Coordinates of C-alpha atoms in Angstrom, one line a residue:
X4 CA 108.1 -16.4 144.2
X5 CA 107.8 -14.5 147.3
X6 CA 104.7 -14.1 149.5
X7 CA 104.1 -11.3 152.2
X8 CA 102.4 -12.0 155.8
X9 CA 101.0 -9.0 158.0
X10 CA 102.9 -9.1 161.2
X11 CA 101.2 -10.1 164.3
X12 CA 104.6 -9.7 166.2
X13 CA 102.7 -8.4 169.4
X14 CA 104.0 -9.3 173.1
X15 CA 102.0 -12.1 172.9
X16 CA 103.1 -13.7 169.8
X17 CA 106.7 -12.9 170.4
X18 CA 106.4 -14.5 174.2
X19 CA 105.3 -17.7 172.5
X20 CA 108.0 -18.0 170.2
X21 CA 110.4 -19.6 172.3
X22 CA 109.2 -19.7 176.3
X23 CA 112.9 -20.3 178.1
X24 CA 114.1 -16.6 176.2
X25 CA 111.7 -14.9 178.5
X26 CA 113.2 -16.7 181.2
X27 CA 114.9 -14.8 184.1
X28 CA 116.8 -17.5 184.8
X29 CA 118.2 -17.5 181.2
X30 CA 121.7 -16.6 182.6
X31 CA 125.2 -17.7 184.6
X32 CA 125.1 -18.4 187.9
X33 CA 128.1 -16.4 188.6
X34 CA 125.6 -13.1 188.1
X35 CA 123.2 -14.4 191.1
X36 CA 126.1 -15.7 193.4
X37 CA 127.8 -11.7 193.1
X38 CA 124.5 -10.3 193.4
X39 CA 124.0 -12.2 196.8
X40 CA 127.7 -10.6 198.1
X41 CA 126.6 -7.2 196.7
X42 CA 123.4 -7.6 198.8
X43 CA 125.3 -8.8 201.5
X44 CA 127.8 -5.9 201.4
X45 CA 125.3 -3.1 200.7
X46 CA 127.1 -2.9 197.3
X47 CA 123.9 -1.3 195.4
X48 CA 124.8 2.1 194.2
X49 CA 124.9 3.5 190.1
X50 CA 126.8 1.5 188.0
X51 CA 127.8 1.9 184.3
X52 CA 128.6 -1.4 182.2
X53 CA 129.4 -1.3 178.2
X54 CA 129.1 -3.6 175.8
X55 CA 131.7 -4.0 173.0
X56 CA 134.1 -6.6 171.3
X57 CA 137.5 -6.5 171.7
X58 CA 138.8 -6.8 168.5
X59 CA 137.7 -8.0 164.7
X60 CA 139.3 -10.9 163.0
X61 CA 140.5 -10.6 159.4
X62 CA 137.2 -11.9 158.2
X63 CA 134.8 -9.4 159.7
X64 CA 136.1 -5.7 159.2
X65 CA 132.7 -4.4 160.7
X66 CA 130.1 -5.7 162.2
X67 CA 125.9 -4.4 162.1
X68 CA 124.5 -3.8 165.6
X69 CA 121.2 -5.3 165.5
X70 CA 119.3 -7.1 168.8
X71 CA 118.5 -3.9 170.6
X72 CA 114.5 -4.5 170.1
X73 CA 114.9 -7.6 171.8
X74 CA 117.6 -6.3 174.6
X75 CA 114.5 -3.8 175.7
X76 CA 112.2 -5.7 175.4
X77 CA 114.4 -8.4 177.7
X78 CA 114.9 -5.0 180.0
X79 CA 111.4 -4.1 180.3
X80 CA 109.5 -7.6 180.8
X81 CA 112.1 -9.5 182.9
X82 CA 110.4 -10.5 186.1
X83 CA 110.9 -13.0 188.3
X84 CA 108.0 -15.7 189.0
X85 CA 106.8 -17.5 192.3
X86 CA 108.1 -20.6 190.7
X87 CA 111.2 -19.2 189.7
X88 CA 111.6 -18.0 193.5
X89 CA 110.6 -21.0 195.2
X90 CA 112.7 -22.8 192.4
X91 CA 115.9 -20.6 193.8
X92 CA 115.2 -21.0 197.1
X93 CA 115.2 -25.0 196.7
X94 CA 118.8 -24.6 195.5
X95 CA 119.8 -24.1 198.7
X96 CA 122.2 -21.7 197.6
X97 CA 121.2 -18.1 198.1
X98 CA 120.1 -16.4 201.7
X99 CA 116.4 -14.9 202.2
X100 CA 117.6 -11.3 201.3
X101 CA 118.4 -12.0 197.5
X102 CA 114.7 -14.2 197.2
X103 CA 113.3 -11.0 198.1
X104 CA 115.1 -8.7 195.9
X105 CA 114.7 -11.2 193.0
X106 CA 110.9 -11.3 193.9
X107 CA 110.2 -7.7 193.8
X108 CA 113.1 -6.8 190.5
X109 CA 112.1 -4.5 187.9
X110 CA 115.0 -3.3 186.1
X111 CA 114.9 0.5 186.9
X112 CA 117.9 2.0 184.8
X113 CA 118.7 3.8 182.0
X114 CA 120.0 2.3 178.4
X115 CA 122.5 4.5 175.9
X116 CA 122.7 2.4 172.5
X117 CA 123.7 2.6 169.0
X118 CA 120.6 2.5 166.3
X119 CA 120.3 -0.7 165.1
X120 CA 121.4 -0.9 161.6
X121 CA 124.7 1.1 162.3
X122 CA 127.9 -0.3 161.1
X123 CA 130.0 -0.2 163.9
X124 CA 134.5 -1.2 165.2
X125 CA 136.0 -2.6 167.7
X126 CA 136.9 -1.0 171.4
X127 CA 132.9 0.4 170.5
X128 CA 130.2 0.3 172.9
X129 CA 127.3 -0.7 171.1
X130 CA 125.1 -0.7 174.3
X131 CA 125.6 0.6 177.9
X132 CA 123.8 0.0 181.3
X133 CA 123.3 2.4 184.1
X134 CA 121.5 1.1 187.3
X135 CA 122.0 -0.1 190.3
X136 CA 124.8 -2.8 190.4
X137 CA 122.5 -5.8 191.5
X138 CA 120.4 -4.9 188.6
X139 CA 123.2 -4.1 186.0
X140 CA 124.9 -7.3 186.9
X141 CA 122.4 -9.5 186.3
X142 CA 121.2 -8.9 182.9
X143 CA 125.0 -9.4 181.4
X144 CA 124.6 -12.5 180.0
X145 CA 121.4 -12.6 178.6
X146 CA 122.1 -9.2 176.4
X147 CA 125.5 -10.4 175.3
X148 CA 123.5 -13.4 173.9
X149 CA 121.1 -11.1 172.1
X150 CA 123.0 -8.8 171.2
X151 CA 126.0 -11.2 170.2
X152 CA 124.1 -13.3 167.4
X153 CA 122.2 -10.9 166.2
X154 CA 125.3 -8.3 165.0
X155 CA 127.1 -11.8 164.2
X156 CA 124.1 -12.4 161.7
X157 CA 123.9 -9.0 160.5
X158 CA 127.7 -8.7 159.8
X159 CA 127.3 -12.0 157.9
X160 CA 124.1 -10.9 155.9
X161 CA 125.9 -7.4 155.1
X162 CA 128.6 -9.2 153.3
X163 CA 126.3 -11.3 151.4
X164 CA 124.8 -8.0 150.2
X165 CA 127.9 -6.4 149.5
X166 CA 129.2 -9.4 147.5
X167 CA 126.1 -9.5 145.6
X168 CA 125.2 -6.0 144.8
X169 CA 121.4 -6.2 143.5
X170 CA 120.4 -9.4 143.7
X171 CA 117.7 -10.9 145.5
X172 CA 119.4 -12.5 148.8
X173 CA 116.5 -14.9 150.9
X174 CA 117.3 -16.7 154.2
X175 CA 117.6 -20.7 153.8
X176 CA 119.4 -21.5 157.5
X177 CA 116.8 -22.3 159.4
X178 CA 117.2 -25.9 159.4
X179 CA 120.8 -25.8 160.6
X180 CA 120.4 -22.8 162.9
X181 CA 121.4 -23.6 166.3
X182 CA 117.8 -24.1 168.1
X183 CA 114.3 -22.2 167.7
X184 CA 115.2 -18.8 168.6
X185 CA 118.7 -18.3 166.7
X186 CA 117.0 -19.3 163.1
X187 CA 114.1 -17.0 164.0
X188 CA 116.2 -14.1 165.1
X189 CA 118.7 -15.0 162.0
X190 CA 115.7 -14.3 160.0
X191 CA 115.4 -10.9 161.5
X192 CA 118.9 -10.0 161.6
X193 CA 119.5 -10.6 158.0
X194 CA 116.4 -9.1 156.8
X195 CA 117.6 -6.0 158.3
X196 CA 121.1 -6.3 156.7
X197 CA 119.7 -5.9 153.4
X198 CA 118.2 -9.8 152.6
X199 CA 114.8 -9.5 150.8
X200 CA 113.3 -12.5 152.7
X201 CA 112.9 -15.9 154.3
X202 CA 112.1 -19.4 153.9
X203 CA 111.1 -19.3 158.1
X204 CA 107.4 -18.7 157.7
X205 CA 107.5 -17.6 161.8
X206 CA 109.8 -15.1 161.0
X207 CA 106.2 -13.8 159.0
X208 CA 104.2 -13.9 161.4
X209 CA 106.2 -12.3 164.1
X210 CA 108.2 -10.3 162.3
X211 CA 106.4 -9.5 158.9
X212 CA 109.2 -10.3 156.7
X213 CA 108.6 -11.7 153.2
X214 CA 108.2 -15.2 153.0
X215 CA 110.1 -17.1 149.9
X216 CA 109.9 -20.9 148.9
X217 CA 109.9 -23.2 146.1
X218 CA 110.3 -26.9 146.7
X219 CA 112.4 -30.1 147.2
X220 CA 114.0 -32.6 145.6
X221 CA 111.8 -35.1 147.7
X222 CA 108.7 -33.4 145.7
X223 CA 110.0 -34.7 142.2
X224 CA 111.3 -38.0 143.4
X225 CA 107.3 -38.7 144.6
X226 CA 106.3 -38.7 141.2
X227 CA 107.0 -40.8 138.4
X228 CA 108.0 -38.8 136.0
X229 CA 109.5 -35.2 136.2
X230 CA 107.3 -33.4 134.2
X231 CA 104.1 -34.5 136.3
X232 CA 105.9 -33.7 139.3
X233 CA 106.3 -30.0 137.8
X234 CA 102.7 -29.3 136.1
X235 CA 101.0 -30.7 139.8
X236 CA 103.2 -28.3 141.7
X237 CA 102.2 -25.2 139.2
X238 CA 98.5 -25.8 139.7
X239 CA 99.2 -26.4 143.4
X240 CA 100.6 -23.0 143.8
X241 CA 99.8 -21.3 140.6
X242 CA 100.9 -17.5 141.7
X243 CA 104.2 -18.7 142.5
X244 CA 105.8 -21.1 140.7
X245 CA 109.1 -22.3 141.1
X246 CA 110.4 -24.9 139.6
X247 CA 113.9 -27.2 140.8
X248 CA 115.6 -28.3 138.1
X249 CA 118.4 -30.5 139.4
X250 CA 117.1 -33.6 141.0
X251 CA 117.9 -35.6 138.3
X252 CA 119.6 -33.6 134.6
X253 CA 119.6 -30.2 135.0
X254 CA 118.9 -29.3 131.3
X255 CA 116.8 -31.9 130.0
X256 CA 114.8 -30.9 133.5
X257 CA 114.8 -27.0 131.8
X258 CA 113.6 -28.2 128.3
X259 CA 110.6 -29.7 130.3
X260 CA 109.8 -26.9 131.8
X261 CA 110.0 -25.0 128.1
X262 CA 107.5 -27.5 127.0
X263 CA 105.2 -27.8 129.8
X264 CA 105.4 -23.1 130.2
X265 CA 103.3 -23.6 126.7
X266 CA 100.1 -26.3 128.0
X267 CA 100.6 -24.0 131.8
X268 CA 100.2 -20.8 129.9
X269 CA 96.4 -21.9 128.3
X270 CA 95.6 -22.1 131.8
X271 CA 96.7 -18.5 133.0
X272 CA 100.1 -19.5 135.1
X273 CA 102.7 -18.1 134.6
X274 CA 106.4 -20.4 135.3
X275 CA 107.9 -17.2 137.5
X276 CA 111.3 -18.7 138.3
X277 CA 113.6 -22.0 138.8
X278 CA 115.9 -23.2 141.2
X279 CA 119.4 -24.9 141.0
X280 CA 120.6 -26.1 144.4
X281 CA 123.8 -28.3 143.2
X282 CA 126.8 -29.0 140.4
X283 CA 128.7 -26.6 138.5
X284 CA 126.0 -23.1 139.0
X285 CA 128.0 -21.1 136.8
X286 CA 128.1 -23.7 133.9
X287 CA 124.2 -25.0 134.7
X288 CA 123.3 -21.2 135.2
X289 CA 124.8 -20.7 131.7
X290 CA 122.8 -23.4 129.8
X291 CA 119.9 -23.1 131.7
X292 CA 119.4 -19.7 130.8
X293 CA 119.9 -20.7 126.9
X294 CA 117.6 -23.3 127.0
X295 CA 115.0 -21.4 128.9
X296 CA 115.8 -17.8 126.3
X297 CA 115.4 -20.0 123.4
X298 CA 112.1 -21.3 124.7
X299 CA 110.8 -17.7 124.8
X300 CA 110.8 -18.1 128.9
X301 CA 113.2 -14.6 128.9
X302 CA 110.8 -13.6 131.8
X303 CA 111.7 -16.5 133.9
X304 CA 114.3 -16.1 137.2
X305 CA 117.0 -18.2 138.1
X306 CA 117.4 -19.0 141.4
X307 CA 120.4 -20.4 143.5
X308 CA 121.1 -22.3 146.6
X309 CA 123.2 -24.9 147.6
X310 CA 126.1 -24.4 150.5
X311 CA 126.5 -20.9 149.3
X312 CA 128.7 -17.9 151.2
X313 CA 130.0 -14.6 150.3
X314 CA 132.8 -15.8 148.7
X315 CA 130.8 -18.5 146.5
X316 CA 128.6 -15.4 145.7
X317 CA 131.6 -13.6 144.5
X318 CA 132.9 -16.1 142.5
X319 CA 129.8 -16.3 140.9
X320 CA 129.3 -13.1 139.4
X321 CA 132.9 -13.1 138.5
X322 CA 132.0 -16.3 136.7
X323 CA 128.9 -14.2 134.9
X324 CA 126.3 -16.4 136.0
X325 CA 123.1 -15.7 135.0
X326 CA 121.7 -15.9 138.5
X327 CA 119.0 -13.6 139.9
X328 CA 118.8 -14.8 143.4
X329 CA 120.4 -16.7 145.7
X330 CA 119.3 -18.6 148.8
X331 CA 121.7 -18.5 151.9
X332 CA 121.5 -21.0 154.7
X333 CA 123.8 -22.8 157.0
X334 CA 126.7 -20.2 156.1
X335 CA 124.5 -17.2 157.2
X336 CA 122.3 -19.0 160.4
X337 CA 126.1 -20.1 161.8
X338 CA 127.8 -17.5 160.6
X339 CA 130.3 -20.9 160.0
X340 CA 133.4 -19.1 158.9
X341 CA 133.2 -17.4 162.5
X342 CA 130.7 -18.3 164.8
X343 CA 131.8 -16.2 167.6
X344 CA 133.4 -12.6 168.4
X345 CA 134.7 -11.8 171.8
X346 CA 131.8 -9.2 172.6
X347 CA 132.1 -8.5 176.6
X348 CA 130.2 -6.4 179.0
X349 CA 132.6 -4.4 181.3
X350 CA 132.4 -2.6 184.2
X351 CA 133.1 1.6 183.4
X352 CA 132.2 3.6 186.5
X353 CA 130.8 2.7 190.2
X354 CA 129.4 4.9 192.7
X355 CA 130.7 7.6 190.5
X356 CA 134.1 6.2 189.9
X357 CA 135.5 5.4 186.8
X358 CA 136.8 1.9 186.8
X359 CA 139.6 0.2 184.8
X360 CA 140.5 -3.7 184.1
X361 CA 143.9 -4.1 183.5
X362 CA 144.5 -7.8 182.7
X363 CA 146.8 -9.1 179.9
X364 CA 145.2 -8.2 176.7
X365 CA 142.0 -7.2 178.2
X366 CA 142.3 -4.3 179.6
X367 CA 139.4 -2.0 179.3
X368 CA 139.2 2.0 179.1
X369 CA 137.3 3.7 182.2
X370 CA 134.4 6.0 182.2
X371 CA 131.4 6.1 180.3
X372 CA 131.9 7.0 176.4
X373 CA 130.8 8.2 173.4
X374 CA 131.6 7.3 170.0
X375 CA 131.6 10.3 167.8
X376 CA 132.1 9.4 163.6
X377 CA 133.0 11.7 160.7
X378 CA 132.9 11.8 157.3
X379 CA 134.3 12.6 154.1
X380 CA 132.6 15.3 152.2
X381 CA 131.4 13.2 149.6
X382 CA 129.2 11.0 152.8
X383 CA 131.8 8.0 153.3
X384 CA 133.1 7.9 156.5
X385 CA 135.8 8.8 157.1
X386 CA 136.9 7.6 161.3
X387 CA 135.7 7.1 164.6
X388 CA 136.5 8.2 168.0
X389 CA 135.8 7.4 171.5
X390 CA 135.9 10.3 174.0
X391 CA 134.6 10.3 177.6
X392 CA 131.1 10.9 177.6
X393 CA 130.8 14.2 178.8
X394 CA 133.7 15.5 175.9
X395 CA 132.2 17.5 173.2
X396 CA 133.4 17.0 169.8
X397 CA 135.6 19.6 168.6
X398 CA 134.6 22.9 166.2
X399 CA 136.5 21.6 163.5
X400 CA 135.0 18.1 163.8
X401 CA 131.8 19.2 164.4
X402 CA 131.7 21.0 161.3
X403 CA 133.2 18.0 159.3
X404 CA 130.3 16.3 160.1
X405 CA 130.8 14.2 163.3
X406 CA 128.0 12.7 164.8
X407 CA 127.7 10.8 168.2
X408 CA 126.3 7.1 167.9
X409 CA 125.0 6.2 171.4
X410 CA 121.5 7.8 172.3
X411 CA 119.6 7.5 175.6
X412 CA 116.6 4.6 174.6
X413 CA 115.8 3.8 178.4
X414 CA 115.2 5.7 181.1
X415 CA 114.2 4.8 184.5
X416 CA 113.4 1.0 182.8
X417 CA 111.3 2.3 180.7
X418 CA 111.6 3.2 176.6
X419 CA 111.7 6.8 175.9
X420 CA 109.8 6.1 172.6
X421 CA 108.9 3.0 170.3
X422 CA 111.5 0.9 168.5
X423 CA 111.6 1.8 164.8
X424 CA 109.8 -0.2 161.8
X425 CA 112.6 -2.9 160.7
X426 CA 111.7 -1.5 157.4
X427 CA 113.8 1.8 158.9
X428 CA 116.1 -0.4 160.5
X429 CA 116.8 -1.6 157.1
X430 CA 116.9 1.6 155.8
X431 CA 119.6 2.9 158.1
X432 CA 121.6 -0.3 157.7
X433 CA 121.6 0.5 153.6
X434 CA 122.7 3.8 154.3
X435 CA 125.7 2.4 156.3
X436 CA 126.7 0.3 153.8
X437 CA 126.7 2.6 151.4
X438 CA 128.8 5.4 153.2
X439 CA 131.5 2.1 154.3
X440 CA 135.1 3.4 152.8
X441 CA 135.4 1.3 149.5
X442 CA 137.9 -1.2 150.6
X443 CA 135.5 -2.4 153.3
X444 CA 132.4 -2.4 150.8
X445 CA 135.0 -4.8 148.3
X446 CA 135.1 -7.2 151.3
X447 CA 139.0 -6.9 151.7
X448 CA 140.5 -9.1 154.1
X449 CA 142.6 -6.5 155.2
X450 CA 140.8 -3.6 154.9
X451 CA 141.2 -1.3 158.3
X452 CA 139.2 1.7 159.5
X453 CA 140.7 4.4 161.9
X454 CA 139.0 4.3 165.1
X455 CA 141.2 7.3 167.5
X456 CA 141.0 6.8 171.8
X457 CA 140.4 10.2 173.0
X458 CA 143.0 11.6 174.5
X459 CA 140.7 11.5 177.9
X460 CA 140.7 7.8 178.2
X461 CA 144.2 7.8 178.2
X462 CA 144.8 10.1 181.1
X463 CA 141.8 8.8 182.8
X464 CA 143.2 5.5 182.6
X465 CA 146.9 6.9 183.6
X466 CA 145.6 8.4 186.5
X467 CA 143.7 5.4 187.9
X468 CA 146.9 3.2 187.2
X469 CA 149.1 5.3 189.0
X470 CA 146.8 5.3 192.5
X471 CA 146.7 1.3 192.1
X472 CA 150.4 1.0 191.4

């Protein structure tokens, strides 16, 4: 059912994916206008920006940072072209001095992030920016929209997993993702979370991840009769064979497969798996796997698509469905149930000044931060906090286990070492999941998790309120 492709996910092949991502003019025109007024005012000293959300809605009680290959590589490569200059200057908006400093950028500043793969709260910086303001100003928006979709993905992919402890999870969404690059990065994003595979066969090249596909209804309906449709398919692809079932009746489609296993069989192929993709899976899942047992095809999966979520996951294995595997598509490439979380990118210090936004219910905490976790003695953890950077964590937490989550991946605009193997990535993102406090792993609406604001932050932020009052 599955077949594997040997990465070629060099620069090359990655740049050729999708030619407006590499783009510096990927991004608002609010970021050049207010780097022409920095320029103008001499506004280019160190600043420090942080990325985070705000807050989680009932249906997402963590989310997986994942993206941060992708942010660096964004970091180290972006570069602005003749064309994009002479473009810029055509505008007629922006004055000769920021032509110039857009023609010579390289983004020269240091990146603290969170390993991808790491569960991770609200109020958290996943990711933060120090460089020159010009420079740190302008790659906002193109990070929040990496790093956005890809923790949206991975959040959504985690639940699937969690909902469906051991079974084999593939990547259907392509189709319905939103444009070239989100079904190709959805790919990624769920691979890491715990998925065994896609159906993208880019994602394969680039990437390396397992490749998984059977067929369409459109293949059976081609044929005359069912049967024929099946046995040309299995010596088409006689390693692999798949076989849909529900085009037209579900179990008299599984007796023909019974029949047809026997004549395949004389030929040396094996019927690995079939699919259902519609109707009542637990009930069809049920009979189908009678029909196929008393056919002596034990050996032979069932497979599962069809408009499937978490939740339809769940329900399933409640229902005791003989399924195997399931494949996942517009739920998980949309993340439909919530296709957005209010991730922002905020200013924290200037020229060595810790700064503070205090608008209705977006207020931010000042200063740059760490997030240090702890956990329970038996590995779950156990609560967060976020402390000014420079705060160590105290004896007692320290010897509970604490451990900070932002590390220093950039410096000076360059990496400070390669990005891990997404096999590691998916690695640490198991290892999260599994240390989640149970009520989080059960998917429970409600669940919470104790993240603590360091004392620090609130007298920091105190202080700086009372010299603006």
């Amino acid at each position: 059912m599955s077949i594997r492709i040997l990465s070629g996910a060099d620069q090359d092949a990655k740049a050729a994916v999708m030619p407006a991502a590499t783009s510096p003019l990927l991004t608002d025109l609010y970021q050049l206008n207010m780097i022409q007024a920095y320029l103008d005012h001499g506004d280019t000293d160190t600043a420090v920006f942080e990325l985070f959300m705000r807050s989680l809605p009932a249906r997402r009680g963590f989310l997986l940072a994942a993206g941060l290959e992708q942010a660096l590589d964004f970091l180290e490569n972006l570069r602005f072209s003749a064309a994009d200059i002479d473009w810029l200057k055509n505008t007629g908006r922006f004055n000769k001095n920021l032509l110039d400093y857009l023609g010579d950028f390289r983004f020269s500043g240091d990146v603290h992030a969170m390993a991808e793969g790491t569960v991770f709260f609200a109020t958290e910086p996943i990711l933060r920016i120090t460089a020159p303001l010009p420079q740190a100003q302008l790659v906002e928006s193109r990070l929040i929209n990496i790093l956005h979709f890809q923790s949206l993905i991975a959040a959504k992919a985690a639940r699937c997993v969690l909902a469906a402890p051991g079974k084999l999870l593939v990547d259907f969404g392509m189709r319905r993702a939103h444009g070239a690059e989100a079904a190709l990065l959805a790919a990624r994003a769920s691979y890491l979370a715990g998925f065994a595979g896609t159906a993208t066969v880019l994602a394969g090249q680039v990437f390396g991840i397992p490749l998984y596909g059977t067929m369409a209804h459109s293949f059976i309906e081609a044929q005359d009769d069912e049967t024929a449709a099946f046995e040309i398919f299995a010596r088409a692809r006689p390693d692999n064979v798949v076989l849909l079932l529900d085009t037209y009746d579900t179990q008299a489609a599984a007796r023909k497969v019974v029949a047809l296993a026997q004549r395949l069989k004389a030929s040396g192929i094996a019927v690995r798996g079939v699919r259902l993709d519609s109707g009542d899976l637990v009930g069809l899942a049920k009979s189908v796997r009678a029909i196929l047992d008393g056919g002596g095809l034990q050996d032979v999966t069932i497979f599962a698509s069809g408009g499937l979520d978490e939740d339809a996951l769940a329900d399933l294995l409640r229902g005791n469905a003989p399924v195997d595997g399931f494949g996942i598509g517009t739920s998980l490439t949309t993340s439909s149930d919530l296709p957005a979380i209010d991730f922002v990118y905020k200013l924290q210090d200037y020229a060595g000044a810790p700064r503070r936004k205090k608008s209705d219910k977006k207020a931010t905490w000042p200063g740059r931060k760490q997030v240090w976790r702890r956990y329970h003695a038996n590995g779950r953890m156990a609560g967060d906090r976020i402390a000014l950077e420079q705060t160590s964590p105290s004896a007692a937490a320290a010897g509970s286990g604490e451990e900070p989550l932002l590390q220093c991946v950039m410096r000076d605009g360059r990496r400070l070492r390669a990005c891990p193997s997404l096999e590691d990535i998916r690695a640490r993102a198991k290892r999260d999941l599994e240390r989640l406090p149970e009520p989080l792993r059960r998917l429970e609406p409600d669940a919470t998790y104790a993240v603590e604001i360091g004392a620090d932050f609130i007298e920091l932020a105190a202080l700086l309120d009372s010299r603006r009052s």
